[in-house]
Short mmCIF file of C-alpha atoms in Angstrom, two decimals:
data_model
loop_
_atom_site.label_atom_id
_atom_site.label_comp_id
_atom_site.label_asym_id
_atom_site.label_seq_id
_atom_site.Cartn_x
_atom_site.Cartn_y
_atom_site.Cartn_z
CA MET A 1 10.83 -90.21 159.72
CA PRO A 2 11.43 -91.52 163.31
CA SER A 3 14.12 -94.29 163.95
CA ARG A 4 13.59 -97.63 165.34
CA SER A 5 15.81 -96.85 168.34
CA GLN A 6 13.53 -93.79 169.10
CA VAL A 7 10.19 -95.81 168.96
CA GLN A 8 11.82 -98.48 171.08
CA ARG A 9 13.17 -95.95 173.50
CA LEU A 10 9.61 -94.66 174.09
CA LEU A 11 8.29 -98.35 174.64
CA ALA A 12 10.97 -98.91 177.06
CA ASP A 13 9.85 -95.78 179.08
CA GLY A 14 6.32 -97.57 179.39
CA LEU A 15 4.55 -95.87 176.51
CA ASP A 16 2.21 -97.70 174.25
CA TYR A 17 2.26 -97.50 170.25
CA GLU A 18 -0.52 -94.87 170.29
CA GLU A 19 1.52 -92.60 172.78
CA ALA A 20 4.70 -93.23 171.01
CA GLY A 21 3.41 -92.48 167.71
CA HIS A 22 1.62 -89.30 168.71
CA ARG A 23 4.84 -88.04 170.33
CA LEU A 24 6.85 -88.83 167.09
CA GLY A 25 4.22 -87.50 164.80
CA VAL A 26 3.33 -90.67 163.08
CA PRO A 27 0.40 -93.10 163.29
CA ALA A 28 0.44 -95.90 165.70
CA GLY A 29 0.72 -98.56 162.94
CA GLN A 30 3.67 -96.92 161.41
CA ALA A 31 5.37 -96.74 164.94
CA PHE A 32 4.82 -100.38 165.29
CA LEU A 33 6.18 -100.93 161.77
CA ILE A 34 9.37 -99.07 162.36
CA ALA A 35 9.91 -100.77 165.77
CA THR A 36 9.18 -104.34 164.39
CA GLY A 37 9.56 -104.33 160.67
CA LEU A 38 6.20 -106.05 160.60
CA PRO A 39 2.64 -104.72 159.51
CA ALA A 40 0.16 -104.03 162.42
CA ASP A 41 -2.75 -105.76 160.56
CA GLY A 42 -1.59 -109.23 161.43
CA GLY A 43 -2.22 -110.43 157.80
CA ASP A 44 1.10 -112.52 157.81
CA THR A 45 1.41 -115.53 159.94
CA LEU A 46 4.36 -115.01 162.15
CA THR A 47 7.28 -117.21 162.83
CA ALA A 48 8.44 -117.98 166.27
CA ALA A 49 11.34 -115.42 165.81
CA GLU A 50 9.12 -112.71 164.67
CA GLN A 51 6.61 -113.34 167.72
CA HIS A 52 9.76 -112.50 169.95
CA ARG A 53 11.04 -109.64 168.12
CA ALA A 54 11.54 -106.34 170.29
CA GLY A 55 8.50 -104.42 170.54
CA MET A 56 5.96 -107.05 169.90
CA PRO A 57 2.97 -106.86 172.28
CA GLN A 58 1.11 -109.80 173.57
CA GLU A 59 -2.27 -108.70 172.70
CA SER A 60 -3.55 -108.14 169.03
CA THR A 61 -2.29 -105.37 167.04
CA GLN A 62 -5.22 -104.99 164.50
CA HIS A 63 -6.39 -101.93 166.25
CA LEU A 64 -3.05 -100.14 165.48
CA ALA A 65 -3.64 -100.66 161.65
CA ASP A 66 -7.31 -99.46 161.97
CA PRO A 67 -7.56 -96.58 164.21
CA PRO A 68 -10.77 -95.06 165.02
CA ALA A 69 -12.18 -92.84 162.29
CA GLU A 70 -12.88 -89.13 163.12
CA ASN A 71 -15.92 -87.25 161.55
CA PRO A 72 -15.03 -83.83 161.50
CA THR A 73 -18.69 -82.94 160.73
CA GLY A 74 -19.70 -83.55 164.09
CA LYS A 75 -17.66 -81.02 165.91
CA ASP A 76 -19.24 -77.89 167.30
CA GLY A 77 -16.48 -75.84 165.32
CA THR A 78 -17.44 -77.39 162.05
CA ARG A 79 -21.22 -76.87 162.69
CA ARG A 80 -20.46 -73.08 163.54
CA TRP A 81 -18.41 -72.82 160.50
CA LEU A 82 -20.96 -74.18 158.37
CA ARG A 83 -23.81 -71.94 159.72
CA ARG A 84 -21.66 -68.70 159.15
CA ARG A 85 -20.79 -70.13 155.84
CA ALA A 86 -24.43 -70.41 154.81
CA VAL A 87 -25.50 -67.05 156.26
CA THR A 88 -22.99 -65.05 154.50
CA ASP A 89 -22.45 -66.77 151.15
CA ARG A 90 -24.64 -64.64 148.57
CA TRP A 91 -25.04 -67.48 146.14
CA MET A 92 -26.18 -69.97 148.85
CA ARG A 93 -28.83 -67.24 149.96
CA GLN A 94 -30.09 -66.74 146.36
CA ALA A 95 -30.59 -70.40 145.88
CA ALA A 96 -32.32 -70.83 149.23
CA GLU A 97 -34.61 -67.97 148.27
CA GLN A 98 -35.60 -69.89 144.94
CA TRP A 99 -35.61 -73.26 146.32
CA ASP A 100 -38.81 -75.42 145.60
CA ALA A 101 -38.32 -79.17 146.21
CA ARG A 102 -41.49 -80.28 144.12
CA PRO A 103 -40.63 -82.83 141.44
CA LYS A 104 -40.60 -81.29 138.02
CA GLY A 105 -42.98 -82.59 135.31
CA ASP A 106 -46.07 -84.75 135.46
CA ARG A 107 -46.55 -87.61 137.80
CA ALA A 108 -47.92 -89.79 135.03
CA PRO A 109 -47.29 -88.47 131.42
CA GLY A 110 -49.85 -89.49 128.90
CA ASP A 111 -47.25 -91.63 127.17
CA VAL A 112 -46.66 -93.65 130.24
CA HIS A 113 -49.47 -96.24 130.92
CA GLU A 114 -47.69 -99.62 131.70
CA LEU A 115 -47.97 -100.51 135.39
CA THR A 116 -44.16 -100.96 136.26
CA SER A 117 -43.20 -97.90 134.24
CA VAL A 118 -45.82 -95.65 136.14
CA LEU A 119 -44.64 -97.15 139.45
CA THR A 120 -40.85 -96.86 138.71
CA ARG A 121 -41.30 -93.26 137.61
CA ASP A 122 -43.15 -92.48 140.86
CA HIS A 123 -40.23 -94.13 142.65
CA ASP A 124 -37.68 -91.94 140.86
CA ARG A 125 -39.86 -89.08 142.37
CA VAL A 126 -39.71 -90.36 145.90
CA THR A 127 -36.19 -91.05 145.75
CA GLY A 128 -35.22 -87.68 144.34
CA LEU A 129 -36.98 -86.17 147.26
CA LEU A 130 -34.99 -88.41 149.55
CA LYS A 131 -31.73 -87.29 147.92
CA GLN A 132 -32.60 -83.60 148.73
CA LEU A 133 -33.29 -84.56 152.11
CA LYS A 134 -29.94 -86.26 152.52
CA ALA A 135 -27.97 -83.44 150.94
CA LEU A 136 -29.63 -80.69 153.36
CA PRO A 137 -27.70 -80.76 156.63
CA GLY A 138 -29.68 -81.70 159.89
CA VAL A 139 -29.11 -80.48 163.25
CA THR A 140 -26.35 -83.03 163.87
CA LYS A 141 -24.36 -81.71 160.77
CA GLY A 142 -24.71 -77.95 161.72
CA GLY A 143 -27.78 -77.18 159.70
CA THR A 144 -29.28 -73.85 160.07
CA GLY A 145 -32.85 -72.76 160.67
CA PRO A 146 -33.80 -72.56 156.77
CA ASP A 147 -32.22 -75.95 156.39
CA LEU A 148 -34.11 -77.67 159.07
CA ALA A 149 -37.52 -76.06 157.69
CA ARG A 150 -36.75 -77.34 154.29
CA ARG A 151 -35.97 -80.88 155.59
CA GLU A 152 -39.33 -80.67 157.19
CA SER A 153 -41.12 -79.68 154.04
CA LEU A 154 -39.34 -82.61 152.03
CA VAL A 155 -40.66 -84.88 154.63
CA ALA A 156 -44.19 -83.59 153.95
CA LEU A 157 -43.73 -83.99 150.27
CA ILE A 158 -42.51 -87.47 150.79
CA ALA A 159 -45.51 -88.25 152.84
CA GLN A 160 -47.78 -86.99 150.25
CA ALA A 161 -46.40 -89.11 147.60
CA LEU A 162 -46.27 -92.26 149.56
CA GLU A 163 -49.87 -91.79 151.02
CA SER A 164 -51.21 -92.35 147.50
CA HIS A 165 -48.40 -94.65 146.13
CA GLU A 166 -48.44 -97.18 148.79
CA PRO A 167 -52.50 -97.64 148.48
CA ALA A 168 -52.10 -98.04 144.69
CA GLU A 169 -49.48 -100.81 144.97
CA GLN A 170 -51.63 -102.54 147.48
CA ARG A 171 -54.88 -102.39 145.51
CA HIS A 172 -53.47 -102.96 141.82
CA LEU A 173 -49.72 -104.24 142.09
CA TRP A 174 -49.53 -106.97 144.89
CA PRO A 175 -52.74 -108.80 143.76
CA ALA A 176 -51.47 -108.89 140.31
CA VAL A 177 -48.14 -110.39 141.72
CA ARG A 178 -49.96 -112.88 143.74
CA ASP A 179 -51.92 -114.24 140.71
CA ALA A 180 -49.11 -114.03 138.17
CA LEU A 181 -46.08 -115.33 139.98
CA ASP A 182 -45.41 -118.65 141.48
CA THR A 183 -43.97 -117.13 144.50
CA GLY A 184 -46.28 -114.11 144.37
CA ASP A 185 -47.68 -114.72 147.86
CA ARG A 186 -44.28 -114.39 149.55
CA LEU A 187 -43.08 -111.49 147.36
CA ALA A 188 -46.32 -109.61 148.16
CA ASP A 189 -46.34 -110.44 151.81
CA GLN A 190 -42.55 -109.13 152.06
CA ALA A 191 -43.28 -105.95 150.23
CA VAL A 192 -46.21 -104.92 152.29
CA GLU A 193 -44.09 -105.74 155.28
CA GLN A 194 -41.46 -103.51 153.93
CA GLU A 195 -44.02 -100.70 153.22
CA THR A 196 -45.41 -101.06 156.57
CA GLU A 197 -42.03 -100.37 158.29
CA GLY A 198 -41.43 -97.56 156.09
CA MET A 199 -44.76 -95.74 156.82
CA SER A 200 -44.13 -96.39 160.45
CA THR A 201 -40.78 -94.54 160.19
CA LEU A 202 -42.29 -91.85 158.15
CA THR A 203 -45.20 -91.30 160.68
CA ALA A 204 -42.51 -91.01 163.39
CA LEU A 205 -40.54 -88.57 161.48
CA ARG A 206 -43.45 -86.55 160.81
CA GLY A 207 -44.28 -86.26 164.47
CA THR A 208 -40.55 -85.36 165.26
CA SER A 209 -39.04 -81.80 165.47
CA PRO A 210 -36.52 -81.25 162.71
CA ASP A 211 -34.24 -79.72 165.11
CA SER A 212 -33.52 -82.68 166.97
CA GLU A 213 -31.18 -85.57 166.49
CA GLU A 214 -33.97 -88.06 166.45
CA PHE A 215 -35.25 -86.28 163.25
CA ASP A 216 -31.94 -86.99 161.50
CA GLU A 217 -31.77 -90.52 162.54
CA LEU A 218 -35.39 -91.25 161.61
CA ALA A 219 -34.62 -89.58 157.95
CA GLU A 220 -31.57 -91.72 157.58
CA ARG A 221 -33.75 -94.80 158.56
CA LEU A 222 -36.39 -93.75 156.13
CA GLU A 223 -34.03 -93.32 153.23
CA SER A 224 -32.41 -96.58 153.79
CA GLN A 225 -35.86 -98.46 154.09
CA VAL A 226 -37.04 -96.90 150.65
CA ARG A 227 -34.00 -97.60 148.91
CA ARG A 228 -33.96 -101.09 150.08
CA HIS A 229 -37.70 -101.52 149.23
CA VAL A 230 -37.34 -99.96 145.77
CA ALA A 231 -34.56 -102.43 144.82
CA PHE A 232 -36.88 -105.23 145.93
CA GLU A 233 -39.55 -104.06 143.81
CA ASP A 234 -37.40 -103.52 140.71
CA ALA A 235 -36.66 -107.29 140.88
CA VAL A 236 -40.35 -107.96 141.17
CA PHE A 237 -41.18 -105.83 138.26
CA THR A 238 -38.77 -107.58 136.22
CA ARG A 239 -40.39 -111.05 136.97
CA LEU A 240 -43.89 -109.29 136.34
CA ARG A 241 -43.03 -108.08 132.93
CA GLU A 242 -41.97 -111.71 132.18
CA ASN A 243 -45.20 -113.31 133.22
CA LEU A 244 -47.98 -110.68 132.93
CA PRO A 245 -49.22 -109.91 129.53
CA GLN A 246 -48.63 -106.30 128.31
CA GLN A 247 -52.49 -105.66 127.78
CA ASP A 248 -52.95 -106.55 131.77
CA ARG A 249 -50.09 -104.33 132.77
CA GLU A 250 -51.36 -101.37 130.79
CA ARG A 251 -54.87 -101.79 132.17
CA LEU A 252 -53.33 -101.91 135.86
CA GLY A 253 -51.20 -98.77 135.11
CA ALA A 254 -54.20 -96.76 133.90
CA GLU A 255 -56.13 -97.68 137.02
CA VAL A 256 -53.06 -96.47 139.03
CA VAL A 257 -52.88 -93.32 137.24
CA GLU A 258 -56.78 -92.76 137.50
CA ALA A 259 -56.51 -93.25 141.35
CA TRP A 260 -53.92 -90.85 141.57
CA GLN A 261 -55.69 -88.19 139.42
CA SER A 262 -58.97 -88.65 141.56
CA ALA A 263 -57.19 -88.13 144.85
CA PRO A 264 -57.60 -84.75 146.63
CA THR A 265 -54.96 -82.27 145.83
CA VAL A 266 -52.76 -81.27 148.78
CA PRO A 267 -51.09 -77.99 149.06
CA HIS A 268 -47.45 -77.42 149.04
CA PRO A 269 -45.93 -77.57 152.57
CA HIS A 270 -44.80 -73.75 152.20
CA GLY A 271 -48.09 -72.71 150.66
CA ARG A 272 -46.87 -72.43 147.01
CA GLN A 273 -49.36 -73.39 144.33
CA ASP A 274 -48.69 -74.49 140.74
#
């Protein structure tokens, strides 16, 4: 542990706390604490005597307590290591060969009819795809060629799900919300605005190369937008269950499922068939 005299000697030589701490092998905030006996976060009200202690700078010391964070995943060396690791690891290669991102199970099982349950299950399938997308490294995190191809396939699967999910909500859910809830118009308008923003991001994402930083930025934006929209709809579903009779919700749920079942089947992005 450096002594107070060591820190103050370096300060007297014209160094700031960052450089003094670097030379002594301690964080800048710790160097400040050693020199002054005070925390660098400025959380305490200083007395006049403390303000004039040796080593007290004139400017704020908050930056010494909260140094800039460094993200190692953005370094070129880290990215190269991740690429080598993915290529040489037998289990990772085997998992990649068996990879199939499609959600398991029926989209709408026969025992699920009620509107909010049908839509919640579909939300879970979409958020599951988004979690896979987030888990796969993009180009900014050293993703390999296969990683980027899988991310592109996941985006295609998300698009397939939302291209039938959103129209079903706009045709069956939001009219019911407008009729059943006293604030239904406002809630429906807000939801449609969120859906429009999300679909705009998704359209841009589908038109962007997966080996670009823009793809990664759009993917993060889409994940955030969908997560926020799902949370919003969950709150609306709670109110709808309280205000719309069960039989009406069952009827609407059946109409949503029928719309999905009559929609054209879209092939898997990688050409796989069930």
